Amino acid sequence: MQEFAITNDKTKRPVALRTKTLADLLESFIAALYIDKDLEYVHTFMNVCFFPRLKEFILNQDWNDPKSQLQQCCLTLRTEGKEPDIPLYKTLQTVGPSHARTYTVAVYFKGERIGCGKGPSIQQAEMCAAMDALEKYNFPQMAHQKRFIERKYRQELKEMRWEREHQERDLDESEDMRK
């Protein structure tokens, strides 16, 4: 779908689109399919392209980056009737020349420093800080979700992972044969 997107790039070379742009493009396609055809076509498209992958997507939580996970965990700890506390990120240090900087970022929750991370950009340092907080700090809700998913879907997850590994191996072998 990305190859059919019209962009402002004047060089006419393929451009990697942001996730948000790809999501908007997909949403537009589904809306156009509904308007041009009808709901039955949309349902068929969803059954073929999305629903088979949806369960694995949700169970593995691949979509959930560390900052989003940390935010969800912090929101589950909110006090009834009060505004929820959210994690706050603070840049502690910037070192190196402008073309090769390293940023150090700390993440705070309810005034307490819960994680720290470094990276070549502030965004990557924040991701590392969130990952550090998730590993160090005890978030009972996240641990409960993982245990529940593992217990309930243990066999399915094992089969999905086995299938994915075999597909990747087969793909690697076919690429090696082409070379």
mmCIF file of C-alpha atoms in Angstrom:
data_model
loop_
_atom_site.group_PDB
_atom_site.id
_atom_site.type_symbol
_atom_site.label_atom_id
_atom_site.label_comp_id
_atom_site.label_asym_id
_atom_site.label_seq_id
_atom_site.Cartn_x
_atom_site.Cartn_y
_atom_site.Cartn_z
ATOM 1 C CA MET A 1 0.000 0.000 0.000
ATOM 2 C CA GLN A 2 2.903 2.309 0.794
ATOM 3 C CA GLU A 3 4.116 2.227 -2.805
ATOM 4 C CA PHE A 4 0.831 3.744 -4.014
ATOM 5 C CA ALA A 5 0.927 6.684 -1.596
ATOM 6 C CA ILE A 6 1.362 10.106 -3.177
ATOM 7 C CA THR A 7 3.885 12.177 -1.226
ATOM 8 C CA ASN A 8 5.552 15.578 -1.570
ATOM 9 C CA ASP A 9 8.921 13.959 -2.280
ATOM 10 C CA LYS A 10 10.069 15.539 -5.551
ATOM 11 C CA THR A 11 12.821 12.965 -6.170
ATOM 12 C CA LYS A 12 10.188 10.280 -6.925
ATOM 13 C CA ARG A 13 12.119 7.746 -4.884
ATOM 14 C CA PRO A 14 10.312 5.488 -2.398
ATOM 15 C CA VAL A 15 9.825 7.176 0.960
ATOM 16 C CA ALA A 16 9.408 5.355 4.276
ATOM 17 C CA LEU A 17 6.134 6.592 5.710
ATOM 18 C CA ARG A 18 5.551 7.168 9.417
ATOM 19 C CA THR A 19 3.344 4.725 11.285
ATOM 20 C CA LYS A 20 0.647 7.395 11.699
ATOM 21 C CA THR A 21 0.641 8.071 7.944
ATOM 22 C CA LEU A 22 0.388 4.348 7.189
ATOM 23 C CA ALA A 23 -2.491 4.015 9.664
ATOM 24 C CA ASP A 24 -4.297 6.945 8.010
ATOM 25 C CA LEU A 25 -3.689 5.388 4.591
ATOM 26 C CA LEU A 26 -5.165 2.065 5.712
ATOM 27 C CA GLU A 27 -8.151 3.791 7.298
ATOM 28 C CA SER A 28 -8.778 5.669 4.046
ATOM 29 C CA PHE A 29 -8.542 2.451 2.044
ATOM 30 C CA ILE A 30 -11.077 0.697 4.276
ATOM 31 C CA ALA A 31 -13.441 3.690 4.055
ATOM 32 C CA ALA A 32 -13.096 3.766 0.255
ATOM 33 C CA LEU A 33 -13.749 0.022 0.073
ATOM 34 C CA TYR A 34 -16.901 0.489 2.155
ATOM 35 C CA ILE A 35 -18.146 3.393 0.025
ATOM 36 C CA ASP A 36 -17.250 1.791 -3.305
ATOM 37 C CA LYS A 37 -18.445 -1.730 -2.484
ATOM 38 C CA ASP A 38 -20.204 -2.377 0.822
ATOM 39 C CA LEU A 39 -19.756 -3.713 4.329
ATOM 40 C CA GLU A 40 -19.539 -7.305 3.098
ATOM 41 C CA TYR A 41 -16.341 -6.512 1.154
ATOM 42 C CA VAL A 42 -14.865 -4.739 4.173
ATOM 43 C CA HIS A 43 -15.719 -7.728 6.348
ATOM 44 C CA THR A 44 -14.036 -10.102 3.872
ATOM 45 C CA PHE A 45 -10.956 -7.863 3.728
ATOM 46 C CA MET A 46 -10.756 -7.787 7.533
ATOM 47 C CA ASN A 47 -11.237 -11.578 7.772
ATOM 48 C CA VAL A 48 -8.380 -12.177 5.351
ATOM 49 C CA CYS A 49 -5.909 -9.460 6.360
ATOM 50 C CA PHE A 50 -6.471 -8.629 10.037
ATOM 51 C CA PHE A 51 -8.456 -11.066 12.115
ATOM 52 C CA PRO A 52 -6.062 -14.024 11.639
ATOM 53 C CA ARG A 53 -3.202 -11.923 13.068
ATOM 54 C CA LEU A 54 -5.151 -10.021 15.711
ATOM 55 C CA LYS A 55 -4.915 -12.559 18.526
ATOM 56 C CA GLU A 56 -1.130 -12.950 18.211
ATOM 57 C CA PHE A 57 -0.751 -9.178 17.960
ATOM 58 C CA ILE A 58 -2.667 -8.636 21.199
ATOM 59 C CA LEU A 59 -1.076 -11.530 23.080
ATOM 60 C CA ASN A 60 2.493 -10.559 22.191
ATOM 61 C CA GLN A 61 1.823 -6.852 22.721
ATOM 62 C CA ASP A 62 4.349 -6.038 19.975
ATOM 63 C CA TRP A 63 2.477 -2.790 19.391
ATOM 64 C CA ASN A 64 3.152 -1.573 22.880
ATOM 65 C CA ASP A 65 6.450 0.329 23.125
ATOM 66 C CA PRO A 66 8.055 0.804 26.575
ATOM 67 C CA LYS A 67 6.801 4.390 27.021
ATOM 68 C CA SER A 68 3.211 3.321 26.283
ATOM 69 C CA GLN A 69 3.496 0.327 28.618
ATOM 70 C CA LEU A 70 4.862 2.513 31.405
ATOM 71 C CA GLN A 71 2.085 5.054 30.901
ATOM 72 C CA GLN A 72 -0.549 2.286 31.073
ATOM 73 C CA CYS A 73 0.999 0.888 34.245
ATOM 74 C CA CYS A 74 1.068 4.314 35.878
ATOM 75 C CA LEU A 75 -2.546 4.995 34.909
ATOM 76 C CA THR A 76 -3.669 1.765 36.604
ATOM 77 C CA LEU A 77 -2.202 3.086 39.871
ATOM 78 C CA ARG A 78 -4.346 6.217 39.914
ATOM 79 C CA THR A 79 -6.228 7.202 43.026
ATOM 80 C CA GLU A 80 -10.023 7.135 42.756
ATOM 81 C CA GLY A 81 -11.482 10.567 42.078
ATOM 82 C CA LYS A 82 -8.135 12.230 41.375
ATOM 83 C CA GLU A 83 -6.329 13.149 38.200
ATOM 84 C CA PRO A 84 -4.054 10.297 37.125
ATOM 85 C CA ASP A 85 -0.332 10.679 37.654
ATOM 86 C CA ILE A 86 1.711 10.160 34.517
ATOM 87 C CA PRO A 87 5.406 9.475 34.126
ATOM 88 C CA LEU A 88 7.515 12.581 33.567
ATOM 89 C CA TYR A 89 10.744 12.507 31.569
ATOM 90 C CA LYS A 90 13.628 14.846 32.306
ATOM 91 C CA THR A 91 16.836 15.209 30.290
ATOM 92 C CA LEU A 92 19.705 15.007 32.777
ATOM 93 C CA GLN A 93 22.717 15.243 30.532
ATOM 94 C CA THR A 94 23.749 15.871 26.930
ATOM 95 C CA VAL A 95 27.302 14.940 25.944
ATOM 96 C CA GLY A 96 29.275 14.762 22.731
ATOM 97 C CA PRO A 97 29.504 16.846 19.569
ATOM 98 C CA SER A 98 26.302 17.862 17.768
ATOM 99 C CA HIS A 99 26.641 15.068 15.198
ATOM 100 C CA ALA A 100 27.113 12.316 17.817
ATOM 101 C CA ARG A 101 25.298 13.327 20.993
ATOM 102 C CA THR A 102 24.345 11.021 23.799
ATOM 103 C CA TYR A 103 21.374 11.990 25.941
ATOM 104 C CA THR A 104 20.694 10.781 29.466
ATOM 105 C CA VAL A 105 17.051 10.890 30.511
ATOM 106 C CA ALA A 106 15.384 9.961 33.798
ATOM 107 C CA VAL A 107 11.727 9.086 34.240
ATOM 108 C CA TYR A 108 9.851 10.123 37.384
ATOM 109 C CA PHE A 109 6.535 8.908 38.759
ATOM 110 C CA LYS A 110 4.846 10.662 41.689
ATOM 111 C CA GLY A 111 8.077 12.573 42.262
ATOM 112 C CA GLU A 112 10.216 9.430 42.520
ATOM 113 C CA ARG A 113 12.889 8.576 39.971
ATOM 114 C CA ILE A 114 12.018 5.107 38.683
ATOM 115 C CA GLY A 115 14.284 4.709 35.661
ATOM 116 C CA CYS A 116 17.144 6.115 33.642
ATOM 117 C CA GLY A 117 18.300 5.616 30.064
ATOM 118 C CA LYS A 118 20.771 6.800 27.449
ATOM 119 C CA GLY A 119 20.455 7.119 23.699
ATOM 120 C CA PRO A 120 21.517 9.006 20.571
ATOM 121 C CA SER A 121 18.261 10.983 20.655
ATOM 122 C CA ILE A 122 16.020 12.220 23.449
ATOM 123 C CA GLN A 123 13.232 9.915 22.224
ATOM 124 C CA GLN A 124 15.458 6.833 22.328
ATOM 125 C CA ALA A 125 16.815 7.807 25.740
ATOM 126 C CA GLU A 126 13.213 8.147 26.991
ATOM 127 C CA MET A 127 12.395 4.669 25.625
ATOM 128 C CA CYS A 128 15.441 3.261 27.442
ATOM 129 C CA ALA A 129 14.425 5.047 30.650
ATOM 130 C CA ALA A 130 10.896 3.623 30.384
ATOM 131 C CA MET A 131 12.292 0.133 29.763
ATOM 132 C CA ASP A 132 14.550 0.519 32.798
ATOM 133 C CA ALA A 133 11.569 1.591 34.921
ATOM 134 C CA LEU A 134 9.486 -1.361 33.729
ATOM 135 C CA GLU A 135 12.290 -3.770 34.612
ATOM 136 C CA LYS A 136 13.072 -2.220 38.035
ATOM 137 C CA TYR A 137 9.752 -0.978 39.332
ATOM 138 C CA ASN A 138 7.073 -3.410 40.454
ATOM 139 C CA PHE A 139 3.909 -2.818 38.428
ATOM 140 C CA PRO A 140 1.450 -5.442 39.693
ATOM 141 C CA GLN A 141 -1.061 -4.833 36.878
ATOM 142 C CA MET A 142 1.492 -5.583 34.159
ATOM 143 C CA ALA A 143 2.734 -8.695 35.943
ATOM 144 C CA HIS A 144 -0.874 -9.867 36.387
ATOM 145 C CA GLN A 145 -1.616 -9.357 32.658
ATOM 146 C CA LYS A 146 1.478 -11.304 31.619
ATOM 147 C CA ARG A 147 0.670 -14.187 33.994
ATOM 148 C CA PHE A 148 -2.944 -14.290 32.820
ATOM 149 C CA ILE A 149 -1.986 -14.318 29.137
ATOM 150 C CA GLU A 150 0.726 -16.930 29.658
ATOM 151 C CA ARG A 151 -1.595 -19.188 31.656
ATOM 152 C CA LYS A 152 -4.654 -18.869 29.437
ATOM 153 C CA TYR A 153 -2.940 -18.921 26.064
ATOM 154 C CA ARG A 154 0.291 -20.812 26.808
ATOM 155 C CA GLN A 155 -0.235 -23.498 24.156
ATOM 156 C CA GLU A 156 -1.499 -21.068 21.511
ATOM 157 C CA LEU A 157 1.429 -18.709 22.106
ATOM 158 C CA LYS A 158 3.876 -21.589 21.850
ATOM 159 C CA GLU A 159 2.319 -22.703 18.546
ATOM 160 C CA MET A 160 2.291 -19.145 17.156
ATOM 161 C CA ARG A 161 5.939 -18.607 18.064
ATOM 162 C CA TRP A 162 6.914 -21.994 16.592
ATOM 163 C CA GLU A 163 5.058 -21.186 13.377
ATOM 164 C CA ARG A 164 6.632 -17.713 13.134
ATOM 165 C CA GLU A 165 10.131 -19.129 13.695
ATOM 166 C CA HIS A 166 9.595 -21.735 10.973
ATOM 167 C CA GLN A 167 8.245 -19.141 8.550
ATOM 168 C CA GLU A 168 11.279 -16.924 9.179
ATOM 169 C CA ARG A 169 13.627 -19.887 8.759
ATOM 170 C CA ASP A 170 11.920 -20.917 5.502
ATOM 171 C CA LEU A 171 12.134 -17.338 4.254
ATOM 172 C CA ASP A 172 15.846 -17.172 5.116
ATOM 173 C CA GLU A 173 16.465 -20.486 3.346
ATOM 174 C CA SER A 174 14.612 -19.371 0.214
ATOM 175 C CA GLU A 175 16.595 -16.108 0.150
ATOM 176 C CA ASP A 176 19.840 -18.059 0.518
ATOM 177 C CA MET A 177 18.845 -20.301 -2.389
ATOM 178 C CA ARG A 178 18.205 -17.264 -4.615
ATOM 179 C CA LYS A 179 21.726 -15.960 -3.956
#
